[in-house]
Structure formats: C-alpha cells, structure tokens
Amino acid sequence: MPLLSALLQPDDLDAALSTPDGAFSRHDLLGWAASVAADLDGAPIVAVRAAPGAATVAAIAGALLAGVPIVPVPPDAGRLEREHMLKDSGAALLLSDDPEAAGESALPVVRVSRRARATTLPAEPADGAPALVLYTSGTTGAPKGVVISRAAIAADLDALAEAWQWTPADTLVHGLPLYHVHGLVLGALGPLRLGGRLTHTGRPTPEAYAESAGTMYFGVPTVWSRIAARPDAARRLSAARLLVSGSAPLPGPVFHTLRELTGQAPVERYGMTETLITVSARADGDRRAGQVGRPLAGITTRIVDDQGAAVPNDGVTIGHLQVQGPTLFDGYLRGGSIQSWGEGWYPTGDVATIAPDGWHRIVGRASTDLIKTGGYRVGAGEVEDVLLLHPAVRECAVVGLPDPDLGERITAFVVGDAVAEAELIGFVAERLAAHKRPRQVVRVPELPRNAMGKVQKGRLRAEGQGAATASSPSAKVRRQFT
C-alpha cells in the first residue's frame, strides 16, 4: 500500500487540509505535492524550512511522492544549527517560501508555494527506502540525523489507527510543529495515509483549538495545561472522541481537570524520534493518569537492570526500557551514509515500570530522571506528581544534584505561589517514602522548555550544580533562579 495512500484516493474532500493559509482539497493538495515532486527529480536528499502551514505539508508530501528523503528544519533554528543540519545531511536543495532563504543558505532554493499543479505521479518508492531525516539533540554534541524509513512510518500509523480507531471519518486538529514526530509523522502524515481531514491551527492556543471542530486533538502537556486553565475553551472540545497527549509526561492535575471539563480523560502515549510511537492507551480502553498504556501492535518492550538482566513487571520496580519492532529507525546519518544502530532490543535511554497487565509508566530519562540517592533509586516523576498536588505548585521539575553524602540530592524546582521550603518537603514526605522527599526546593519564575514543551532538565542540573558549587548549596541556587 502506498505510504500516502489516502492522499491518492480519487474521492475529493472540499477541505482535506485547513490552515491559516487557507483550505485545500485533496485533489489540489495532491497536484501541489506532485508539482513539488517533479522539481526534486534526481536529488539525493532535500531540506525544507518547516514553518507551520500548508506549504510545509505540500513540500514533505512532494518529497515522499518523489522518494527523496527530506530534512525538516525548524523555522526558528539558529544559524549554526541550520548550517549543521544542511551540511551534515548533504541536502542538495532547500524548499522554502522565506524570501531571505537564498541569502541564509548556500543551497539552491526551491519555492514551495505556486500556482502550478501536476497530474503525473512518480512510481511508488520501495517500502524500505528512507523517508525522513529528523534531527534530534542528545546530551552531548551536535544534533544527530535520525533516518526513518517509509516502512517504519507506515507500520506506526497503521498501529495507531488500530489503537485509536482512527478512520477517514475523523477530523484531526492540532497546531504542533511540523518538524517532530508528533506534529509531522502523526499530525500531518497520519491523515495523508489514513484519511480524514486535518486542521492545523498555526499555533496551539486554547482559542484556536476551541474554534476548530474536530474529532481528534493532538497536544503536548504545555498545550493541555493551558487549555485546562481555560474552562470555556476546554468544554468546547467535549464533542471530540479523542484528546491525545504526548512528547512529555502529562501532569496528573491536568489529566483530571481535562476529564472533568471535557467528559473524557486524555489518551497518553510514548515514543521517541528513533522509535516513533511504541506504547499507547487505547481509544476503547482505560486511560490512567501518569501511565502511557500498552505496546502497539507489532511492538515488544521490556525493562532491565543496569547489568541488562530482566526486572519484574510488577508496576513498582524501575528498569531501563528497551523496545523492538517495525517502527524503529534505520540509524544515524553520518558523513552522507547511514550508520546502523544495531539490531534486536533498542535501548531508549528511558526508565519505566511495567505493571502485570502491561501498562507502562515512564519514569523519565535515565540520565536525568532516575535519581540515585542514599542507596535508593527514585523516579523524578513520582516526586513531581506529588508536588503538583500542592495548591501552591503550578509547575515543577525534580532532578538529582551531586551530593557528597547521598550521591545525589533530590532537588525540586517549583513554579508557583510563595510557600515555605519545609512545607513542600513535608508534603512529599507525608505521601511518599521518606527517602523520596526533596532535600531542597528552589522557586523559579519558569521552567526552561524546548519547542515541544519538554522541560530541559539538563539546564536545571548544570545551572543548579554551577550555582551550588559557588557557595552554599541552598542559598546560591536560590539566588540563581529567583
């Protein structure tokens, strides 16, 4: 089956794609994408300035029709980041409507927006051919190009269609960036493969979501938190059948508020750039706060200890999460060639618990969210969930900072109303084991986040550690962040 099979269907929706730029029928979008595909003939790989809007959807669809791998470049990428992506990927062309693109890049620039529409389609590329190169930042070094095949995308979208009962009758609404898995693979390519309508709101604001009628809404926790804080907007989503949250853990209070205001709990799912989406709650099943469901069709998961030995699926024991299945990436792009990651079980770098019924709870990144303190292993997410129950706490992030006695000191960075440090520490100690309580609470005006709303805990750790080493741990850190 062609990767963009729904786009190739003969039936024509009046508004298969709606954006702030306008509404486009399926026939018009296909002709537009085919015209772009004709311009890419012979190119080994291309890049696109992935601004939110119809042009980015048409450009990426055109590259996929042509069988040319495409690199989505964030529109707000800094000069060095953009230059790295273009040089490292070996892109031969840059697709962009930005009038300044030619001056910012040494590559030939192909304008995406056009009146021309083509009627001839290239032959469908092989399933295993590379489709996307998504750049993702690791803990060290420059961003790495993750090569994702057409087969992996197809397998993931088909598995999600089963889990979420996604059909051509659905209208998907979101305003997420078009250069990540959530907004691009699920949010744009999903409707082009599975059918239905897509409304991209440009920006994921509560007002934009409330004004767009849909059966499915995609958002990251920051989006859902803002919608939950606007009861009038949240209630207007009550007619939808699915509210999907991903890319970061959804705070428990937001989960419960959305359920109260919309009449349904959000569906949470788990994945990463290298694996696409691998675990999710089901449309017709349970939805549990703080948990992301069971593996999708074709996906197998396990958790192991530091030595690689399996740990029990008892819902309590924390282990390193590993996955295998058809949605995994091919490898990282290095020097114009794909360096395979290996085979078998892929180590996600996340730590999790798995319950006897298969439900997964993601504790977080092993490097930042698994805190080893006083001989205990503590998941940062568990402490964060309890802190968010306190009425004075609006947002929080828990990390482990180096400590000469404990190994790591549980430190909570909190956004909210003024409250005594001792009160919050005691609040956690009353609800969790004593060794899980924060040893330090730092009030901050905001938490550092990336474009997808994920808290950048590495920055908190680095800045907190740097401030703490300058003088006393508590006084200096507090001055640094308030």
PDB file of N, CA and C in Angstrom, residues 375-459:
ATOM      1  N   GLY A 375      21.607   5.284  48.297  1.00  0.00           N
ATOM      2  CA  GLY A 375      21.443   3.860  48.031  1.00  0.00           C
ATOM      3  C   GLY A 375      20.101   3.491  47.445  1.00  0.00           C
ATOM      4  N   TYR A 376      19.192   4.455  47.307  1.00  0.00           N
ATOM      5  CA  TYR A 376      17.868   4.211  46.727  1.00  0.00           C
ATOM      6  C   TYR A 376      17.826   4.725  45.289  1.00  0.00           C
ATOM      7  N   ARG A 377      16.931   4.129  44.503  1.00  0.00           N
ATOM      8  CA  ARG A 377      16.639   4.606  43.149  1.00  0.00           C
ATOM      9  C   ARG A 377      15.264   5.263  43.175  1.00  0.00           C
ATOM     10  N   VAL A 378      15.211   6.548  42.869  1.00  0.00           N
ATOM     11  CA  VAL A 378      13.966   7.315  42.954  1.00  0.00           C
ATOM     12  C   VAL A 378      13.638   7.901  41.586  1.00  0.00           C
ATOM     13  N   GLY A 379      12.421   7.709  41.130  1.00  0.00           N
ATOM     14  CA  GLY A 379      11.978   8.303  39.882  1.00  0.00           C
ATOM     15  C   GLY A 379      11.510   9.732  40.097  1.00  0.00           C
ATOM     16  N   ALA A 380      12.085  10.656  39.327  1.00  0.00           N
ATOM     17  CA  ALA A 380      11.728  12.067  39.497  1.00  0.00           C
ATOM     18  C   ALA A 380      10.234  12.295  39.277  1.00  0.00           C
ATOM     19  N   GLY A 381       9.642  11.575  38.325  1.00  0.00           N
ATOM     20  CA  GLY A 381       8.232  11.787  38.009  1.00  0.00           C
ATOM     21  C   GLY A 381       7.308  11.528  39.177  1.00  0.00           C
ATOM     22  N   GLU A 382       7.647  10.545  40.002  1.00  0.00           N
ATOM     23  CA  GLU A 382       6.800  10.232  41.156  1.00  0.00           C
ATOM     24  C   GLU A 382       6.780  11.399  42.136  1.00  0.00           C
ATOM     25  N   VAL A 383       7.942  12.007  42.356  1.00  0.00           N
ATOM     26  CA  VAL A 383       8.026  13.154  43.266  1.00  0.00           C
ATOM     27  C   VAL A 383       7.309  14.352  42.659  1.00  0.00           C
ATOM     28  N   GLU A 384       7.462  14.550  41.358  1.00  0.00           N
ATOM     29  CA  GLU A 384       6.789  15.670  40.684  1.00  0.00           C
ATOM     30  C   GLU A 384       5.272  15.535  40.778  1.00  0.00           C
ATOM     31  N   ASP A 385       4.757  14.324  40.610  1.00  0.00           N
ATOM     32  CA  ASP A 385       3.305  14.116  40.683  1.00  0.00           C
ATOM     33  C   ASP A 385       2.757  14.531  42.037  1.00  0.00           C
ATOM     34  N   VAL A 386       3.487  14.232  43.104  1.00  0.00           N
ATOM     35  CA  VAL A 386       3.021  14.591  44.446  1.00  0.00           C
ATOM     36  C   VAL A 386       3.118  16.095  44.665  1.00  0.00           C
ATOM     37  N   LEU A 387       4.211  16.700  44.241  1.00  0.00           N
ATOM     38  CA  LEU A 387       4.352  18.151  44.403  1.00  0.00           C
ATOM     39  C   LEU A 387       3.230  18.901  43.702  1.00  0.00           C
ATOM     40  N   LEU A 388       2.794  18.396  42.544  1.00  0.00           N
ATOM     41  CA  LEU A 388       1.733  19.072  41.795  1.00  0.00           C
ATOM     42  C   LEU A 388       0.378  18.991  42.485  1.00  0.00           C
ATOM     43  N   LEU A 389       0.267  18.146  43.488  1.00  0.00           N
ATOM     44  CA  LEU A 389      -0.966  18.078  44.268  1.00  0.00           C
ATOM     45  C   LEU A 389      -1.076  19.237  45.259  1.00  0.00           C
ATOM     46  N   HIS A 390       0.039  19.894  45.550  1.00  0.00           N
ATOM     47  CA  HIS A 390       0.023  21.014  46.497  1.00  0.00           C
ATOM     48  C   HIS A 390      -0.585  22.235  45.808  1.00  0.00           C
ATOM     49  N   PRO A 391      -1.515  22.929  46.455  1.00  0.00           N
ATOM     50  CA  PRO A 391      -2.214  24.049  45.799  1.00  0.00           C
ATOM     51  C   PRO A 391      -1.313  25.212  45.402  1.00  0.00           C
ATOM     52  N   ALA A 392      -0.136  25.321  46.006  1.00  0.00           N
ATOM     53  CA  ALA A 392       0.749  26.443  45.676  1.00  0.00           C
ATOM     54  C   ALA A 392       1.653  26.145  44.486  1.00  0.00           C
ATOM     55  N   VAL A 393       1.655  24.894  44.000  1.00  0.00           N
ATOM     56  CA  VAL A 393       2.592  24.493  42.938  1.00  0.00           C
ATOM     57  C   VAL A 393       1.859  24.428  41.605  1.00  0.00           C
ATOM     58  N   ARG A 394       2.313  25.210  40.639  1.00  0.00           N
ATOM     59  CA  ARG A 394       1.736  25.180  39.297  1.00  0.00           C
ATOM     60  C   ARG A 394       2.546  24.281  38.360  1.00  0.00           C
ATOM     61  N   GLU A 395       3.846  24.344  38.457  1.00  0.00           N
ATOM     62  CA  GLU A 395       4.734  23.504  37.653  1.00  0.00           C
ATOM     63  C   GLU A 395       5.923  23.116  38.516  1.00  0.00           C
ATOM     64  N   CYS A 396       6.546  22.002  38.175  1.00  0.00           N
ATOM     65  CA  CYS A 396       7.740  21.624  38.919  1.00  0.00           C
ATOM     66  C   CYS A 396       8.588  20.673  38.092  1.00  0.00           C
ATOM     67  N   ALA A 397       9.844  20.599  38.431  1.00  0.00           N
ATOM     68  CA  ALA A 397      10.781  19.654  37.828  1.00  0.00           C
ATOM     69  C   ALA A 397      11.733  19.195  38.920  1.00  0.00           C
ATOM     70  N   VAL A 398      11.933  17.903  39.000  1.00  0.00           N
ATOM     71  CA  VAL A 398      12.783  17.323  40.037  1.00  0.00           C
ATOM     72  C   VAL A 398      14.012  16.717  39.379  1.00  0.00           C
ATOM     73  N   VAL A 399      15.180  17.036  39.912  1.00  0.00           N
ATOM     74  CA  VAL A 399      16.444  16.492  39.404  1.00  0.00           C
ATOM     75  C   VAL A 399      17.298  16.065  40.589  1.00  0.00           C
ATOM     76  N   GLY A 400      18.357  15.331  40.273  1.00  0.00           N
ATOM     77  CA  GLY A 400      19.331  14.976  41.287  1.00  0.00           C
ATOM     78  C   GLY A 400      20.588  15.802  41.100  1.00  0.00           C
ATOM     79  N   LEU A 401      21.000  16.515  42.136  1.00  0.00           N
ATOM     80  CA  LEU A 401      22.243  17.291  42.093  1.00  0.00           C
ATOM     81  C   LEU A 401      23.307  16.566  42.902  1.00  0.00           C
ATOM     82  N   PRO A 402      24.558  16.658  42.504  1.00  0.00           N
ATOM     83  CA  PRO A 402      25.627  15.956  43.228  1.00  0.00           C
ATOM     84  C   PRO A 402      25.640  16.303  44.712  1.00  0.00           C
ATOM     85  N   ASP A 403      25.825  15.282  45.539  1.00  0.00           N
ATOM     86  CA  ASP A 403      25.850  15.478  46.979  1.00  0.00           C
ATOM     87  C   ASP A 403      26.935  14.572  47.565  1.00  0.00           C
ATOM     88  N   PRO A 404      27.839  15.105  48.372  1.00  0.00           N
ATOM     89  CA  PRO A 404      28.946  14.296  48.886  1.00  0.00           C
ATOM     90  C   PRO A 404      28.506  13.179  49.821  1.00  0.00           C
ATOM     91  N   ASP A 405      27.348  13.313  50.424  1.00  0.00           N
ATOM     92  CA  ASP A 405      26.877  12.298  51.371  1.00  0.00           C
ATOM     93  C   ASP A 405      25.910  11.314  50.715  1.00  0.00           C
ATOM     94  N   LEU A 406      24.929  11.833  49.962  1.00  0.00           N
ATOM     95  CA  LEU A 406      23.869  10.995  49.398  1.00  0.00           C
ATOM     96  C   LEU A 406      24.188  10.479  48.005  1.00  0.00           C
ATOM     97  N   GLY A 407      25.190  11.020  47.359  1.00  0.00           N
ATOM     98  CA  GLY A 407      25.442  10.705  45.959  1.00  0.00           C
ATOM     99  C   GLY A 407      24.723  11.699  45.072  1.00  0.00           C
ATOM    100  N   GLU A 408      23.397  11.719  45.167  1.00  0.00           N
ATOM    101  CA  GLU A 408      22.582  12.741  44.505  1.00  0.00           C
ATOM    102  C   GLU A 408      21.549  13.258  45.491  1.00  0.00           C
ATOM    103  N   ARG A 409      21.344  14.550  45.468  1.00  0.00           N
ATOM    104  CA  ARG A 409      20.388  15.221  46.353  1.00  0.00           C
ATOM    105  C   ARG A 409      19.132  15.535  45.555  1.00  0.00           C
ATOM    106  N   ILE A 410      17.984  15.026  45.979  1.00  0.00           N
ATOM    107  CA  ILE A 410      16.722  15.299  45.277  1.00  0.00           C
ATOM    108  C   ILE A 410      16.395  16.776  45.423  1.00  0.00           C
ATOM    109  N   THR A 411      16.337  17.461  44.290  1.00  0.00           N
ATOM    110  CA  THR A 411      16.100  18.905  44.266  1.00  0.00           C
ATOM    111  C   THR A 411      14.906  19.210  43.388  1.00  0.00           C
ATOM    112  N   ALA A 412      13.969  19.980  43.927  1.00  0.00           N
ATOM    113  CA  ALA A 412      12.750  20.332  43.199  1.00  0.00           C
ATOM    114  C   ALA A 412      12.787  21.799  42.806  1.00  0.00           C
ATOM    115  N   PHE A 413      12.598  22.073  41.519  1.00  0.00           N
ATOM    116  CA  PHE A 413      12.448  23.437  41.024  1.00  0.00           C
ATOM    117  C   PHE A 413      10.961  23.667  40.820  1.00  0.00           C
ATOM    118  N   VAL A 414      10.428  24.694  41.473  1.00  0.00           N
ATOM    119  CA  VAL A 414       8.976  24.874  41.575  1.00  0.00           C
ATOM    120  C   VAL A 414       8.561  26.243  41.053  1.00  0.00           C
ATOM    121  N   VAL A 415       7.519  26.249  40.235  1.00  0.00           N
ATOM    122  CA  VAL A 415       6.868  27.489  39.793  1.00  0.00           C
ATOM    123  C   VAL A 415       5.530  27.567  40.519  1.00  0.00           C
ATOM    124  N   GLY A 416       5.274  28.662  41.206  1.00  0.00           N
ATOM    125  CA  GLY A 416       4.006  28.767  41.917  1.00  0.00           C
ATOM    126  C   GLY A 416       4.013  29.873  42.944  1.00  0.00           C
ATOM    127  N   ASP A 417       3.076  29.785  43.855  1.00  0.00           N
ATOM    128  CA  ASP A 417       2.945  30.794  44.898  1.00  0.00           C
ATOM    129  C   ASP A 417       4.004  30.583  45.976  1.00  0.00           C
ATOM    130  N   ALA A 418       4.254  31.649  46.726  1.00  0.00           N
ATOM    131  CA  ALA A 418       5.237  31.570  47.805  1.00  0.00           C
ATOM    132  C   ALA A 418       4.784  30.555  48.849  1.00  0.00           C
ATOM    133  N   VAL A 419       5.654  29.659  49.179  1.00  0.00           N
ATOM    134  CA  VAL A 419       5.370  28.648  50.203  1.00  0.00           C
ATOM    135  C   VAL A 419       6.708  28.225  50.796  1.00  0.00           C
ATOM    136  N   ALA A 420       6.701  27.915  52.066  1.00  0.00           N
ATOM    137  CA  ALA A 420       7.939  27.562  52.748  1.00  0.00           C
ATOM    138  C   ALA A 420       8.523  26.267  52.181  1.00  0.00           C
ATOM    139  N   GLU A 421       9.837  26.243  52.050  1.00  0.00           N
ATOM    140  CA  GLU A 421      10.520  25.051  51.563  1.00  0.00           C
ATOM    141  C   GLU A 421      10.179  23.846  52.427  1.00  0.00           C
ATOM    142  N   ALA A 422      10.176  24.034  53.736  1.00  0.00           N
ATOM    143  CA  ALA A 422       9.893  22.926  54.661  1.00  0.00           C
ATOM    144  C   ALA A 422       8.496  22.367  54.452  1.00  0.00           C
ATOM    145  N   GLU A 423       7.555  23.235  54.094  1.00  0.00           N
ATOM    146  CA  GLU A 423       6.186  22.762  53.895  1.00  0.00           C
ATOM    147  C   GLU A 423       6.103  21.812  52.705  1.00  0.00           C
ATOM    148  N   LEU A 424       6.773  22.155  51.610  1.00  0.00           N
ATOM    149  CA  LEU A 424       6.734  21.286  50.442  1.00  0.00           C
ATOM    150  C   LEU A 424       7.492  19.986  50.685  1.00  0.00           C
ATOM    151  N   ILE A 425       8.599  20.072  51.383  1.00  0.00           N
ATOM    152  CA  ILE A 425       9.340  18.847  51.703  1.00  0.00           C
ATOM    153  C   ILE A 425       8.487  17.932  52.565  1.00  0.00           C
ATOM    154  N   GLY A 426       7.844  18.509  53.566  1.00  0.00           N
ATOM    155  CA  GLY A 426       6.977  17.718  54.436  1.00  0.00           C
ATOM    156  C   GLY A 426       5.768  17.169  53.695  1.00  0.00           C
ATOM    157  N   PHE A 427       5.247  17.928  52.741  1.00  0.00           N
ATOM    158  CA  PHE A 427       4.085  17.497  51.956  1.00  0.00           C
ATOM    159  C   PHE A 427       4.406  16.211  51.202  1.00  0.00           C
ATOM    160  N   VAL A 428       5.608  16.152  50.624  1.00  0.00           N
ATOM    161  CA  VAL A 428       6.017  14.945  49.900  1.00  0.00           C
ATOM    162  C   VAL A 428       6.290  13.807  50.879  1.00  0.00           C
ATOM    163  N   ALA A 429       6.958  14.109  51.981  1.00  0.00           N
ATOM    164  CA  ALA A 429       7.319  13.073  52.945  1.00  0.00           C
ATOM    165  C   ALA A 429       6.089  12.400  53.551  1.00  0.00           C
ATOM    166  N   GLU A 430       4.978  13.122  53.630  1.00  0.00           N
ATOM    167  CA  GLU A 430       3.746  12.537  54.165  1.00  0.00           C
ATOM    168  C   GLU A 430       3.103  11.564  53.189  1.00  0.00           C
ATOM    169  N   ARG A 431       3.453  11.672  51.917  1.00  0.00           N
ATOM    170  CA  ARG A 431       2.767  10.902  50.881  1.00  0.00           C
ATOM    171  C   ARG A 431       3.647   9.843  50.211  1.00  0.00           C
ATOM    172  N   LEU A 432       4.951   9.989  50.342  1.00  0.00           N
ATOM    173  CA  LEU A 432       5.880   9.012  49.782  1.00  0.00           C
ATOM    174  C   LEU A 432       6.852   8.568  50.867  1.00  0.00           C
ATOM    175  N   ALA A 433       7.632   7.552  50.552  1.00  0.00           N
ATOM    176  CA  ALA A 433       8.667   7.124  51.490  1.00  0.00           C
ATOM    177  C   ALA A 433       9.603   8.292  51.800  1.00  0.00           C
ATOM    178  N   ALA A 434      10.132   8.304  53.010  1.00  0.00           N
ATOM    179  CA  ALA A 434      10.927   9.452  53.456  1.00  0.00           C
ATOM    180  C   ALA A 434      12.124   9.706  52.540  1.00  0.00           C
ATOM    181  N   HIS A 435      12.718   8.641  51.988  1.00  0.00           N
ATOM    182  CA  HIS A 435      13.910   8.852  51.168  1.00  0.00           C
ATOM    183  C   HIS A 435      13.579   9.491  49.821  1.00  0.00           C
ATOM    184  N   LYS A 436      12.272   9.598  49.474  1.00  0.00           N
ATOM    185  CA  LYS A 436      11.874  10.202  48.202  1.00  0.00           C
ATOM    186  C   LYS A 436      11.575  11.698  48.321  1.00  0.00           C
ATOM    187  N   ARG A 437      11.642  12.236  49.519  1.00  0.00           N
ATOM    188  CA  ARG A 437      11.332  13.660  49.699  1.00  0.00           C
ATOM    189  C   ARG A 437      12.444  14.526  49.128  1.00  0.00           C
ATOM    190  N   PRO A 438      12.130  15.710  48.601  1.00  0.00           N
ATOM    191  CA  PRO A 438      13.190  16.626  48.178  1.00  0.00           C
ATOM    192  C   PRO A 438      14.019  17.071  49.371  1.00  0.00           C
ATOM    193  N   ARG A 439      15.291  17.176  49.174  1.00  0.00           N
ATOM    194  CA  ARG A 439      16.158  17.740  50.216  1.00  0.00           C
ATOM    195  C   ARG A 439      16.301  19.245  50.036  1.00  0.00           C
ATOM    196  N   GLN A 440      15.821  19.730  48.905  1.00  0.00           N
ATOM    197  CA  GLN A 440      15.968  21.148  48.576  1.00  0.00           C
ATOM    198  C   GLN A 440      14.863  21.540  47.604  1.00  0.00           C
ATOM    199  N   VAL A 441      14.259  22.699  47.823  1.00  0.00           N
ATOM    200  CA  VAL A 441      13.218  23.235  46.937  1.00  0.00           C
ATOM    201  C   VAL A 441      13.640  24.634  46.494  1.00  0.00           C
ATOM    202  N   VAL A 442      13.628  24.857  45.197  1.00  0.00           N
ATOM    203  CA  VAL A 442      14.043  26.134  44.622  1.00  0.00           C
ATOM    204  C   VAL A 442      12.873  26.723  43.854  1.00  0.00           C
ATOM    205  N   ARG A 443      12.433  27.911  44.229  1.00  0.00           N
ATOM    206  CA  ARG A 443      11.368  28.585  43.488  1.00  0.00           C
ATOM    207  C   ARG A 443      11.969  29.288  42.276  1.00  0.00           C
ATOM    208  N   VAL A 444      11.337  29.109  41.108  1.00  0.00           N
ATOM    209  CA  VAL A 444      11.798  29.722  39.863  1.00  0.00           C
ATOM    210  C   VAL A 444      10.617  30.378  39.163  1.00  0.00           C
ATOM    211  N   PRO A 445      10.864  31.415  38.374  1.00  0.00           N
ATOM    212  CA  PRO A 445       9.750  32.066  37.659  1.00  0.00           C
ATOM    213  C   PRO A 445       9.178  31.210  36.545  1.00  0.00           C
ATOM    214  N   GLU A 446      10.005  30.358  35.929  1.00  0.00           N
ATOM    215  CA  GLU A 446       9.550  29.467  34.870  1.00  0.00           C
ATOM    216  C   GLU A 446      10.558  28.346  34.692  1.00  0.00           C
ATOM    217  N   LEU A 447      10.108  27.269  34.057  1.00  0.00           N
ATOM    218  CA  LEU A 447      10.987  26.145  33.771  1.00  0.00           C
ATOM    219  C   LEU A 447      11.477  26.241  32.329  1.00  0.00           C
ATOM    220  N   PRO A 448      12.745  25.964  32.089  1.00  0.00           N
ATOM    221  CA  PRO A 448      13.239  26.000  30.705  1.00  0.00           C
ATOM    222  C   PRO A 448      12.634  24.850  29.901  1.00  0.00           C
ATOM    223  N   ARG A 449      12.097  25.155  28.733  1.00  0.00           N
ATOM    224  CA  ARG A 449      11.453  24.143  27.901  1.00  0.00           C
ATOM    225  C   ARG A 449      11.946  24.268  26.468  1.00  0.00           C
ATOM    226  N   ASN A 450      11.848  23.150  25.729  1.00  0.00           N
ATOM    227  CA  ASN A 450      12.166  23.192  24.307  1.00  0.00           C
ATOM    228  C   ASN A 450      10.905  23.449  23.506  1.00  0.00           C
ATOM    229  N   ALA A 451      10.994  23.362  22.181  1.00  0.00           N
ATOM    230  CA  ALA A 451       9.855  23.710  21.325  1.00  0.00           C
ATOM    231  C   ALA A 451       8.654  22.805  21.519  1.00  0.00           C
ATOM    232  N   MET A 452       8.879  21.576  22.008  1.00  0.00           N
ATOM    233  CA  MET A 452       7.784  20.645  22.226  1.00  0.00           C
ATOM    234  C   MET A 452       7.251  20.692  23.638  1.00  0.00           C
ATOM    235  N   GLY A 453       7.761  21.626  24.447  1.00  0.00           N
ATOM    236  CA  GLY A 453       7.253  21.769  25.800  1.00  0.00           C
ATOM    237  C   GLY A 453       7.947  20.899  26.824  1.00  0.00           C
ATOM    238  N   LYS A 454       8.978  20.157  26.424  1.00  0.00           N
ATOM    239  CA  LYS A 454       9.690  19.319  27.382  1.00  0.00           C
ATOM    240  C   LYS A 454      10.584  20.174  28.260  1.00  0.00           C
ATOM    241  N   VAL A 455      10.559  19.896  29.548  1.00  0.00           N
ATOM    242  CA  VAL A 455      11.443  20.604  30.466  1.00  0.00           C
ATOM    243  C   VAL A 455      12.886  20.181  30.199  1.00  0.00           C
ATOM    244  N   GLN A 456      13.753  21.152  30.080  1.00  0.00           N
ATOM    245  CA  GLN A 456      15.165  20.888  29.813  1.00  0.00           C
ATOM    246  C   GLN A 456      15.904  20.708  31.140  1.00  0.00           C
ATOM    247  N   LYS A 457      15.828  19.502  31.652  1.00  0.00           N
ATOM    248  CA  LYS A 457      16.392  19.228  32.974  1.00  0.00           C
ATOM    249  C   LYS A 457      17.912  19.320  32.979  1.00  0.00           C
ATOM    250  N   GLY A 458      18.518  19.078  31.830  1.00  0.00           N
ATOM    251  CA  GLY A 458      19.968  19.225  31.760  1.00  0.00           C
ATOM    252  C   GLY A 458      20.399  20.635  32.125  1.00  0.00           C
ATOM    253  N   ARG A 459      19.624  21.626  31.681  1.00  0.00           N
ATOM    254  CA  ARG A 459      19.942  23.014  32.026  1.00  0.00           C
ATOM    255  C   ARG A 459      19.774  23.261  33.521  1.00  0.00           C
TER     256      ARG A 459
END
